[in-house]
mmCIF file of N, CA and C and ligand atoms in Angstrom:
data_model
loop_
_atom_site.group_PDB
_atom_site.id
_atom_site.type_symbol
_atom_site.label_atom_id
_atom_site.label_comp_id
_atom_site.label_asym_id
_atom_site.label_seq_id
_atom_site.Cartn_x
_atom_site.Cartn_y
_atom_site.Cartn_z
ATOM 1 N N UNK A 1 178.448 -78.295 90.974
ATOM 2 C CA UNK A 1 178.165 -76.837 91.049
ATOM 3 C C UNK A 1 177.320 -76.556 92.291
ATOM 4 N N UNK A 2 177.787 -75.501 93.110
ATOM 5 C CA UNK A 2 177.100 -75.333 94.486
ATOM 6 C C UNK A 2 175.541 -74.315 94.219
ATOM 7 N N UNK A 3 174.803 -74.729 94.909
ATOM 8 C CA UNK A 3 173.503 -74.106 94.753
ATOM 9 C C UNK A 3 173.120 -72.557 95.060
ATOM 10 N N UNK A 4 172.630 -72.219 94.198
ATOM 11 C CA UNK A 4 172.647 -70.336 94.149
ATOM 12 C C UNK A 4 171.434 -70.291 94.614
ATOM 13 N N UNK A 5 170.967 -69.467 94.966
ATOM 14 C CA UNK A 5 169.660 -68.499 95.583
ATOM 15 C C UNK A 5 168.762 -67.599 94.598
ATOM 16 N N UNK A 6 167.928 -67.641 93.813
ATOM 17 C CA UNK A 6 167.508 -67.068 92.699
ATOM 18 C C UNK A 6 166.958 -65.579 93.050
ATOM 19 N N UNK A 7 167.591 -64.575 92.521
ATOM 20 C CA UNK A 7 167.971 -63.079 93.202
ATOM 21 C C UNK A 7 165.986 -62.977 93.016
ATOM 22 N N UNK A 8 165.101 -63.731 92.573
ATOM 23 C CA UNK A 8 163.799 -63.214 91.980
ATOM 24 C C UNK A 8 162.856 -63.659 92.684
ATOM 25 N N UNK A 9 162.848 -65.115 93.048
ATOM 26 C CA UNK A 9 161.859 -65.979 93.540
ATOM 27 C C UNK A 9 162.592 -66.285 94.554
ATOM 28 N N UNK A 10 163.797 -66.433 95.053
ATOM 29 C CA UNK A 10 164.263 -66.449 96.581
ATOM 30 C C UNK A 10 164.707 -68.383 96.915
ATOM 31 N N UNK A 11 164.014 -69.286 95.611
ATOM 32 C CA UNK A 11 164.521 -70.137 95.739
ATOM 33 C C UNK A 11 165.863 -70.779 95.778
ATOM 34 N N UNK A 12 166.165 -71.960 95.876
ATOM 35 C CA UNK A 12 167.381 -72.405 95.914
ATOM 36 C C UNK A 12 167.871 -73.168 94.270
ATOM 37 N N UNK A 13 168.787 -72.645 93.310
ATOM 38 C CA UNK A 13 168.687 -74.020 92.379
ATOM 39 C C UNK A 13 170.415 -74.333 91.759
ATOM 40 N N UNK A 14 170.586 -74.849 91.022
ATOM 41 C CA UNK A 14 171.921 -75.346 90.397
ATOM 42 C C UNK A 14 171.827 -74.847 89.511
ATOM 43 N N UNK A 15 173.056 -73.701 89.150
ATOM 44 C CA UNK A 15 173.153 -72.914 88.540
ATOM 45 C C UNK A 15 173.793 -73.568 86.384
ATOM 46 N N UNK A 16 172.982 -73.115 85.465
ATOM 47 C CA UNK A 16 173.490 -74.118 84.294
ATOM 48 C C UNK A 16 175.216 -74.051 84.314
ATOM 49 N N UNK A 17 175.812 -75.456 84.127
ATOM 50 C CA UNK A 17 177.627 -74.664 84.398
ATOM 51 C C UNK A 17 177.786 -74.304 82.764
ATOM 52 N N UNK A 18 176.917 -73.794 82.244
ATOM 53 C CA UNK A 18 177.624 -72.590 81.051
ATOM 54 C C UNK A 18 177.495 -71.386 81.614
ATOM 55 N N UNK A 19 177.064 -71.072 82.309
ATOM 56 C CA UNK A 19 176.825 -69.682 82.550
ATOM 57 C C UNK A 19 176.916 -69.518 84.527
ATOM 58 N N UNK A 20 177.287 -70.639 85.081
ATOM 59 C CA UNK A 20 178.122 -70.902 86.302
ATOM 60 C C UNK A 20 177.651 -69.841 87.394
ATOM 61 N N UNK A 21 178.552 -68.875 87.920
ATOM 62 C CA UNK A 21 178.093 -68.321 89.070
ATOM 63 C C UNK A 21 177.625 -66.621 88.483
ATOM 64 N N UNK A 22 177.451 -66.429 87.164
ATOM 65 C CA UNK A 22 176.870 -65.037 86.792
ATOM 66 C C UNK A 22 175.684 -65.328 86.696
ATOM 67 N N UNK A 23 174.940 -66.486 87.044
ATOM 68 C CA UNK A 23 173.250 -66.843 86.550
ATOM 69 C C UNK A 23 172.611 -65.944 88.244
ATOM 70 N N UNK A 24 171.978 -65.474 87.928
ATOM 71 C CA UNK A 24 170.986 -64.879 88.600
ATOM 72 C C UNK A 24 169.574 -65.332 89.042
ATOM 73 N N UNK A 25 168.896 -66.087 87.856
ATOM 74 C CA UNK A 25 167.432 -66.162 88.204
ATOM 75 C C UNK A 25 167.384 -68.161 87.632
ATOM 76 N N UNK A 26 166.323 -68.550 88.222
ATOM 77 C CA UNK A 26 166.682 -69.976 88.503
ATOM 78 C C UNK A 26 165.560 -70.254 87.260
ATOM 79 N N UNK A 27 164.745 -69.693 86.526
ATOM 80 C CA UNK A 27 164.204 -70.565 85.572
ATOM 81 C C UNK A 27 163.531 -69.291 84.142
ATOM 82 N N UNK A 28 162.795 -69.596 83.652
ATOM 83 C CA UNK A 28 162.829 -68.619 82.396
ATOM 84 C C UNK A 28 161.369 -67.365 82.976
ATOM 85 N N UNK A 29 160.679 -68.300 84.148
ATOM 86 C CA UNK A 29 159.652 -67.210 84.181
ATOM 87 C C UNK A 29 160.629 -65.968 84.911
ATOM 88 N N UNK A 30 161.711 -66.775 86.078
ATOM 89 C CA UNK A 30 162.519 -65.438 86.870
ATOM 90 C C UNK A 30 163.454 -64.938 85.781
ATOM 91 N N UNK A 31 163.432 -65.186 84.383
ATOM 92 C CA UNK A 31 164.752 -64.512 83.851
ATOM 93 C C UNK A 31 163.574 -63.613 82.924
ATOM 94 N N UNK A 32 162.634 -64.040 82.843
ATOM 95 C CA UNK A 32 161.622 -62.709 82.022
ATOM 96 C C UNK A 32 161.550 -61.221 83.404
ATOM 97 N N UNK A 33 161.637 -61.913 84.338
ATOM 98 C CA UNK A 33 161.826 -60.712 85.467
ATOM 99 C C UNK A 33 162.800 -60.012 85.406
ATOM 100 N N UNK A 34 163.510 -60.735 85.232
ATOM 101 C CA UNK A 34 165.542 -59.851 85.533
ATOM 102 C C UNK A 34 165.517 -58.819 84.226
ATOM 103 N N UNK A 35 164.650 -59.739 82.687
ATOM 104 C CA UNK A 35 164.421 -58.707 81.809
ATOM 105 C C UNK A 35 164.038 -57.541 81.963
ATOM 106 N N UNK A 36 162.921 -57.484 82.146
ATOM 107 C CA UNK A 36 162.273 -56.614 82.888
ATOM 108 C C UNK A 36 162.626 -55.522 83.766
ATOM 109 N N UNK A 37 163.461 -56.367 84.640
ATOM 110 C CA UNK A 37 163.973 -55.205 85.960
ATOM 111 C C UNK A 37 164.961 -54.482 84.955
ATOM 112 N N UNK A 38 165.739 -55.194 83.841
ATOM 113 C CA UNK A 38 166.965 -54.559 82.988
ATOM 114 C C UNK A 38 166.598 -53.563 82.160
ATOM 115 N N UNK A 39 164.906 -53.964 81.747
ATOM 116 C CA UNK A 39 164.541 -52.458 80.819
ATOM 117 C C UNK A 39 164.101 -51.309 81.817
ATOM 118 N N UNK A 40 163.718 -51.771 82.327
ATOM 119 C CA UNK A 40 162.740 -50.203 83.857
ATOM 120 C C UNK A 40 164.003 -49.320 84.217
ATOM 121 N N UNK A 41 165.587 -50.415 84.608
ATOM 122 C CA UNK A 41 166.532 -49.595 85.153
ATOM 123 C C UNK A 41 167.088 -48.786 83.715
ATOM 124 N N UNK A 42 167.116 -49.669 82.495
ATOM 125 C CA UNK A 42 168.135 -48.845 81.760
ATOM 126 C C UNK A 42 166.979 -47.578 81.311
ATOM 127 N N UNK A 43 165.700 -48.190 81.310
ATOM 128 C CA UNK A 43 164.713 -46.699 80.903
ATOM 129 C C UNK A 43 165.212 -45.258 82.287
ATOM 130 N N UNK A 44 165.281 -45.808 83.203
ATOM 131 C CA UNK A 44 165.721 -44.683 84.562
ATOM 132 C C UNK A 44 166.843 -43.761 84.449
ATOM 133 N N UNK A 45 168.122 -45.149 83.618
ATOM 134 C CA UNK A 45 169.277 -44.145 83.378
ATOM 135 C C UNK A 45 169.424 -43.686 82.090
ATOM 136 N N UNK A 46 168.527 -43.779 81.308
ATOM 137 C CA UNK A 46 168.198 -43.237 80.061
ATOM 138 C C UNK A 46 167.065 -42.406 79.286
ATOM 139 N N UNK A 47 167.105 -41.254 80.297
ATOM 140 C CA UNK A 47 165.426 -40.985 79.870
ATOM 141 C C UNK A 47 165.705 -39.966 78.900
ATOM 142 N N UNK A 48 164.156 -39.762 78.238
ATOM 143 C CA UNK A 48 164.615 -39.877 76.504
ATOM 144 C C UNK A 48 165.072 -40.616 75.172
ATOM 145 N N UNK A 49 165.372 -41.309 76.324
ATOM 146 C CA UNK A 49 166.159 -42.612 74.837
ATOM 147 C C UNK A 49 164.371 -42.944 74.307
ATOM 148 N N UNK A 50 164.716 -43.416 72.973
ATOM 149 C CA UNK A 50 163.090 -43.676 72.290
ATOM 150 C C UNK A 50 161.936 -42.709 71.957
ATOM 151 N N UNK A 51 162.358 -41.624 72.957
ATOM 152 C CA UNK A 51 161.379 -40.919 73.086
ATOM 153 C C UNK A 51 160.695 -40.331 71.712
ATOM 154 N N UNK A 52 161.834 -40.260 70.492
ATOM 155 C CA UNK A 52 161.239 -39.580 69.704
ATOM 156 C C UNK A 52 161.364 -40.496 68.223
ATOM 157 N N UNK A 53 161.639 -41.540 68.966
ATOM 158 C CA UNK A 53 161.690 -42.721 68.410
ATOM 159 C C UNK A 53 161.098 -43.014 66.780
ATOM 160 N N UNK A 54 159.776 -42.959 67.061
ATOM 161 C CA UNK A 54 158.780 -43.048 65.792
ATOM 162 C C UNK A 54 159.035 -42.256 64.867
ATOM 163 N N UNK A 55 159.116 -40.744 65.252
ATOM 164 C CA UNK A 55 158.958 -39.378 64.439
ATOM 165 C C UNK A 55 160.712 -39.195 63.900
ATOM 166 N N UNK A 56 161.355 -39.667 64.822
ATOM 167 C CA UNK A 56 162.518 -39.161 64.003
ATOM 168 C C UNK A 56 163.094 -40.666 63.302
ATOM 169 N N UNK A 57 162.924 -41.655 62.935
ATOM 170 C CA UNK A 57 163.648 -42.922 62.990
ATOM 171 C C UNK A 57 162.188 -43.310 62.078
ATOM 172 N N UNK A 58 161.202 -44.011 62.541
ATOM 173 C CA UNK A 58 160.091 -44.873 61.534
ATOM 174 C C UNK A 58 159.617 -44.105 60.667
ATOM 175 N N UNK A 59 159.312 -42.711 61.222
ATOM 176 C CA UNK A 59 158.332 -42.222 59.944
ATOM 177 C C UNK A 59 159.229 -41.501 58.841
ATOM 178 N N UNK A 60 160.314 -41.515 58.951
ATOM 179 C CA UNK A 60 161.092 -40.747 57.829
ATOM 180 C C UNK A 60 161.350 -42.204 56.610
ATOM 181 N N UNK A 61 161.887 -43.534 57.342
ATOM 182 C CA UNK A 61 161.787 -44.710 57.051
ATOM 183 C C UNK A 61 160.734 -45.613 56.230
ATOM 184 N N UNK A 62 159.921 -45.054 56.645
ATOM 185 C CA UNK A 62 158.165 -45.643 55.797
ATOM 186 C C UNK A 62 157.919 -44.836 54.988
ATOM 187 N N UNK A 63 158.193 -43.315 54.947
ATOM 188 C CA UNK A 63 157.792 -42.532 53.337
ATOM 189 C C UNK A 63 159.222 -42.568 52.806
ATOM 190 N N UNK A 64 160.270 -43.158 52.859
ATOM 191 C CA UNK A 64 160.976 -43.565 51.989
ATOM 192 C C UNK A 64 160.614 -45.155 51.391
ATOM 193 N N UNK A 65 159.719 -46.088 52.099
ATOM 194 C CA UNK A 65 159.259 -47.233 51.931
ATOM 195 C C UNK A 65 158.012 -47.650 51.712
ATOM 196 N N UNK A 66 157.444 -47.040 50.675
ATOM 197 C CA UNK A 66 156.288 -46.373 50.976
ATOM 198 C C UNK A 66 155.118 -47.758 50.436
ATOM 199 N N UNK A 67 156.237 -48.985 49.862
ATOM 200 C CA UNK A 67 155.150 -50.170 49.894
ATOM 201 C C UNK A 67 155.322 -51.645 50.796
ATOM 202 N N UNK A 68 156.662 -51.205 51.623
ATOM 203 C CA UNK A 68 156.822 -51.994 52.375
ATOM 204 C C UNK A 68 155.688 -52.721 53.374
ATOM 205 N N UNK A 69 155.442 -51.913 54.118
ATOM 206 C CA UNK A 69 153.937 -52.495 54.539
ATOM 207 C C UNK A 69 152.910 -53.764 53.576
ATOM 208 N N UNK A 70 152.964 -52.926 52.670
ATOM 209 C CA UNK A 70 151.405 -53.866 51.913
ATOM 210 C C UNK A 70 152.261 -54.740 52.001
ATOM 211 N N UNK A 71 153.570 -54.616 51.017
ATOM 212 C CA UNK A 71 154.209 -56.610 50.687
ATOM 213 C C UNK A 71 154.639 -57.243 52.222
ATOM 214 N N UNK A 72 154.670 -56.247 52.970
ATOM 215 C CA UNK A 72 155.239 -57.336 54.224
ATOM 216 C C UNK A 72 153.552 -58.253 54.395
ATOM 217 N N UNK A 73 152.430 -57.558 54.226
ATOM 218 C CA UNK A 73 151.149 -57.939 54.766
ATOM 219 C C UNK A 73 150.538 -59.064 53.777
ATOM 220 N N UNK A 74 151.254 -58.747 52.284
ATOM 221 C CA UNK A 74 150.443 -59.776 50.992
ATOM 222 C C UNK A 74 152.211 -61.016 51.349
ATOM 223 N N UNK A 75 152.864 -60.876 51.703
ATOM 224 C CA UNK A 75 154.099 -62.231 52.300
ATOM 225 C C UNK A 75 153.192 -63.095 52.997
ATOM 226 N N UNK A 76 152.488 -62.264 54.320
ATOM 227 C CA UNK A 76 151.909 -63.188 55.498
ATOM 228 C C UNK A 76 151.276 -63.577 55.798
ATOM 229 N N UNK A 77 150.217 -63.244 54.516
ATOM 230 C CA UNK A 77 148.673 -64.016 53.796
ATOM 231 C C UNK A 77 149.095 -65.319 53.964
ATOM 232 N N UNK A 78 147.726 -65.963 54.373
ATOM 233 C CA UNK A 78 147.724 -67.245 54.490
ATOM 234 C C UNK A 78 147.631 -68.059 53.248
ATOM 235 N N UNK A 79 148.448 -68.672 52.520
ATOM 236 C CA UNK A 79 148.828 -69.541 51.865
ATOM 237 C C UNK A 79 147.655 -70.938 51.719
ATOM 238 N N UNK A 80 146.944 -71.099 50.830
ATOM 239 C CA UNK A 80 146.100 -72.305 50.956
ATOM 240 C C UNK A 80 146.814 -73.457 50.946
ATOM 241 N N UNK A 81 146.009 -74.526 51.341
ATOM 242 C CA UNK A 81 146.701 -75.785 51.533
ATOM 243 C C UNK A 81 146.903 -76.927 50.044
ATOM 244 N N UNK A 82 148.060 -77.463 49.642
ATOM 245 C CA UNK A 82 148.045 -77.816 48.599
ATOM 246 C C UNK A 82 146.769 -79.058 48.543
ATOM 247 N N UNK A 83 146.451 -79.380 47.820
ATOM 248 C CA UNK A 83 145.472 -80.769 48.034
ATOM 249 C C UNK A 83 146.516 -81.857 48.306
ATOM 250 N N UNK A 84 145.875 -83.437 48.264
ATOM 251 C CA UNK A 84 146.891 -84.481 48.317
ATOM 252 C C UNK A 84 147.474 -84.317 46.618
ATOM 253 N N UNK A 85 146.545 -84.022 45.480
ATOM 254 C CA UNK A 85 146.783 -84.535 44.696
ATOM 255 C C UNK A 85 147.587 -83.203 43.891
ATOM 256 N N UNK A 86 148.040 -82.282 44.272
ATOM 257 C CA UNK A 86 149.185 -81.212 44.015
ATOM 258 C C UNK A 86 150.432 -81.660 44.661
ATOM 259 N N UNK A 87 150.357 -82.287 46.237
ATOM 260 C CA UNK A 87 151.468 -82.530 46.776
ATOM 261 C C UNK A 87 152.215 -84.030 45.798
ATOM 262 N N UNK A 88 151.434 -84.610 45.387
ATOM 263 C CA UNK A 88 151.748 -86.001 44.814
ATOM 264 C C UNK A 88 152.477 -85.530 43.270
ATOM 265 N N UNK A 89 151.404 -84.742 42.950
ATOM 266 C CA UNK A 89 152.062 -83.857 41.683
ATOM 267 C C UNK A 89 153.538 -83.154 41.948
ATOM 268 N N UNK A 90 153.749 -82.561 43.067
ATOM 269 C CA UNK A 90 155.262 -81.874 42.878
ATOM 270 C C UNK A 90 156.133 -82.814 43.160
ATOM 271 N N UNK A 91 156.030 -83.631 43.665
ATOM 272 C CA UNK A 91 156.623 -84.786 44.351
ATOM 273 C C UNK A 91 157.473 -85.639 43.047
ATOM 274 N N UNK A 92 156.073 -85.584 42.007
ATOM 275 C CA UNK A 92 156.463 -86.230 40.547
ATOM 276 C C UNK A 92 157.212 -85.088 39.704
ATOM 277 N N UNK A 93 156.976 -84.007 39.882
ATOM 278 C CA UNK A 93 157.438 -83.286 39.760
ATOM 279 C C UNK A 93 159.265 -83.053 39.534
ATOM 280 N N UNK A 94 159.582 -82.932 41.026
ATOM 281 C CA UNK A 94 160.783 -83.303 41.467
ATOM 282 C C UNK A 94 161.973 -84.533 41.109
ATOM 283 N N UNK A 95 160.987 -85.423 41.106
ATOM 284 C CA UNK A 95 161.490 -86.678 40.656
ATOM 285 C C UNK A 95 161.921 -86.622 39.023
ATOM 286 N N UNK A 96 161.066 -86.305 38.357
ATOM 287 C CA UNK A 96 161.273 -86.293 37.239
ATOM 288 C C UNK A 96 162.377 -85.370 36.898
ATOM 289 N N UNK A 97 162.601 -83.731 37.368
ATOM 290 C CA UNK A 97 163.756 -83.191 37.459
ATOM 291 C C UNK A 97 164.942 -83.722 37.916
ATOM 292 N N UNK A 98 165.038 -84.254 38.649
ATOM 293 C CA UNK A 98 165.804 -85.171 39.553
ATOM 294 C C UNK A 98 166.688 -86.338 38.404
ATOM 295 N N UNK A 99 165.943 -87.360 37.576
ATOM 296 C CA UNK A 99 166.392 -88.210 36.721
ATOM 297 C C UNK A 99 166.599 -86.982 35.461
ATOM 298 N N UNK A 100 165.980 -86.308 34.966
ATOM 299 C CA UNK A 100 166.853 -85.433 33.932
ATOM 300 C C UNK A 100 167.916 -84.988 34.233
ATOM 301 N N UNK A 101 168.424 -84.211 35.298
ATOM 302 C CA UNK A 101 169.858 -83.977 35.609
ATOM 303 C C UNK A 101 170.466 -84.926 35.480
ATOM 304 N N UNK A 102 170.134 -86.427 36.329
ATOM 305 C CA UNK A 102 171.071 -87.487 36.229
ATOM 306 C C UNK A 102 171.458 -87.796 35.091
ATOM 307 N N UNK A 103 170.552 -87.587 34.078
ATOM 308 C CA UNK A 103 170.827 -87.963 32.503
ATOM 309 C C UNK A 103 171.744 -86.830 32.192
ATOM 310 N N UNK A 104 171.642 -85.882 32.223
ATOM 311 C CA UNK A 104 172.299 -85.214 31.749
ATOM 312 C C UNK A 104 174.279 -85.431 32.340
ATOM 313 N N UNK A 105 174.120 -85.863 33.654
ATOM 314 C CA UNK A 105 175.451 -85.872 34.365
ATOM 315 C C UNK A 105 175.840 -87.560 33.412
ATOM 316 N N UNK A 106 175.137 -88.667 33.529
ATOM 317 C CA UNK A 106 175.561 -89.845 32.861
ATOM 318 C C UNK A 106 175.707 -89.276 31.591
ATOM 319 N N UNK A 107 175.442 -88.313 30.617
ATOM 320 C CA UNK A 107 175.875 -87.931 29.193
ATOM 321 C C UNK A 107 176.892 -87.376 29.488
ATOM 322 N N UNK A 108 177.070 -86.860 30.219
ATOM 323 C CA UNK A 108 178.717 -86.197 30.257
ATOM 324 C C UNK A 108 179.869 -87.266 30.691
ATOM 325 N N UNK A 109 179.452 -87.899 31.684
ATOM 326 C CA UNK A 109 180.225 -88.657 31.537
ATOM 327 C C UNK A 109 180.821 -89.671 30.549
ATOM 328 N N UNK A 110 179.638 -90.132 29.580
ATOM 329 C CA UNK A 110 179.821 -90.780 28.394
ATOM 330 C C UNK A 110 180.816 -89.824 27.589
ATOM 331 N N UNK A 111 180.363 -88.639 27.393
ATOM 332 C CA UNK A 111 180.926 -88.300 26.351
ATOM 333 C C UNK A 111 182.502 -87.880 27.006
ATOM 334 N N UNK A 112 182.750 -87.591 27.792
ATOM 335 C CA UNK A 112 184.301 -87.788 28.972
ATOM 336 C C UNK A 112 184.722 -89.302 28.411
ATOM 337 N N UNK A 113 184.249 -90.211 27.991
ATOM 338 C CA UNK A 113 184.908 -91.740 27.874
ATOM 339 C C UNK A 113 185.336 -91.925 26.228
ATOM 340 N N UNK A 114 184.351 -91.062 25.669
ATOM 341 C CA UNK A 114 184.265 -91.289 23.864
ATOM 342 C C UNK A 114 185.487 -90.287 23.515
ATOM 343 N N UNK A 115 185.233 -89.395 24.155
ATOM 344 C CA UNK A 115 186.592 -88.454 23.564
ATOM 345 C C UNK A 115 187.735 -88.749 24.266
ATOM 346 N N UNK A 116 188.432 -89.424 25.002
ATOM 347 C CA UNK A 116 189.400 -89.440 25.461
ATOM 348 C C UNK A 116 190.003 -90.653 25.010
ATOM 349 N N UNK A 117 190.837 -91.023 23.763
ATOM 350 C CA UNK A 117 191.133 -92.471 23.820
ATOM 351 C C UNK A 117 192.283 -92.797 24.466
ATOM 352 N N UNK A 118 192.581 -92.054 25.088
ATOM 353 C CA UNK A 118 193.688 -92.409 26.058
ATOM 354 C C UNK A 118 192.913 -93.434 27.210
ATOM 355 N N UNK A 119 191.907 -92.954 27.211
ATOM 356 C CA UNK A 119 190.932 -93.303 28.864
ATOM 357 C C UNK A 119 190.250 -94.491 28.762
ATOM 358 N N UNK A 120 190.523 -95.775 28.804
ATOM 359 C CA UNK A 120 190.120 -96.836 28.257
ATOM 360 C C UNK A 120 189.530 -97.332 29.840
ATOM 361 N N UNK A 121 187.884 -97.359 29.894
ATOM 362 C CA UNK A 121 187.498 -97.826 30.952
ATOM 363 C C UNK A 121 187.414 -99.607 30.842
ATOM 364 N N UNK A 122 187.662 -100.244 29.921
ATOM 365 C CA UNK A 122 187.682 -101.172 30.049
ATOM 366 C C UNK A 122 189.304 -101.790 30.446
ATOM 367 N N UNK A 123 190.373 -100.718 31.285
ATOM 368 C CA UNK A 123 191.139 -101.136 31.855
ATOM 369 C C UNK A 123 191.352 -101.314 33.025
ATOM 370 N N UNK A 124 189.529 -100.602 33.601
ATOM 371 C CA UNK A 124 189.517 -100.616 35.045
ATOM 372 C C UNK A 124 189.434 -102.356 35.607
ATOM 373 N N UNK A 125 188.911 -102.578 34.095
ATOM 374 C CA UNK A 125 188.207 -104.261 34.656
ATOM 375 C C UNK A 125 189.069 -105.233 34.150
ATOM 376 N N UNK A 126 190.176 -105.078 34.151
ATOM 377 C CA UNK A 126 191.091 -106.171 33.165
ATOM 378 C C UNK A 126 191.658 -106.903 34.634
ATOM 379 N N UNK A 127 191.602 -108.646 34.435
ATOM 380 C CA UNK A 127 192.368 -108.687 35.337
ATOM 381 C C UNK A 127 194.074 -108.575 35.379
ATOM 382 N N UNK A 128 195.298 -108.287 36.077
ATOM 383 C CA UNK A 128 196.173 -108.108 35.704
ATOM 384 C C UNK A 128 197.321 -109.549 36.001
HETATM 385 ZN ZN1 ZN B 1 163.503 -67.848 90.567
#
């Protein structure tokens, strides 16, 4: 891939070949620029856009939502840290759920072997 000219910083670099000869800016601080230059121009050819943004769009939105706030704020409460001896606890926890299902899946299968006398697993092991 031949080396592009970064439209921002003026350097020289190798352009990523996913995105080949439409790349513009040579690293992420010049592509926060190109951002940038992309909101200032589309604010230029768009004036008004947002403008009434809040009043006609959020605030009609929030007194229809009128507890959204608090639960977004009691979600992002900081969470205490389990101790070692809670983490060891769910851990046993888990495990123990873990072998009850299995029991429960090995009972089904038993009982899949008892009712079927057609199904003779001791023909898996016969030699023939
Ligand atoms: Zn650059």
């Amino acid at each position: 891939m031949a080396e592009k000219r970064c439209h921002y910083c003026g350097r020289l670099f190798v352009p990523d070949p996913r995105v080949g000869n439409r790349q513009k800016a040579c690293s992420v601080a010049c592509q926060k620029l190109r951002k940038k230059e992309n909101n200032r121009l589309y604010r230029e050819r768009n004036p008004g856009c947002w403008k009434n943004h809040y009043e006609d769009y959020v605030k009609p939105w929030r007194q229809k939502h009128p507890d959204y706030q608090r639960q977004w704020r009691q979600k992002r409460r900081v969470q205490p840290k389990p101790s070692p001896g809670e983490i060891q606890a769910e851990k046993l926890r888990r495990a123990i759920e873990l072998t009850e299902r299995t029991q429960v899946y090995l009972r089904e299968i038993q009982a899949e072997i008892i009712l079927k006398p057609s199904f003779r697993a001791s023909s898996m092991f016969q030699a023939s």
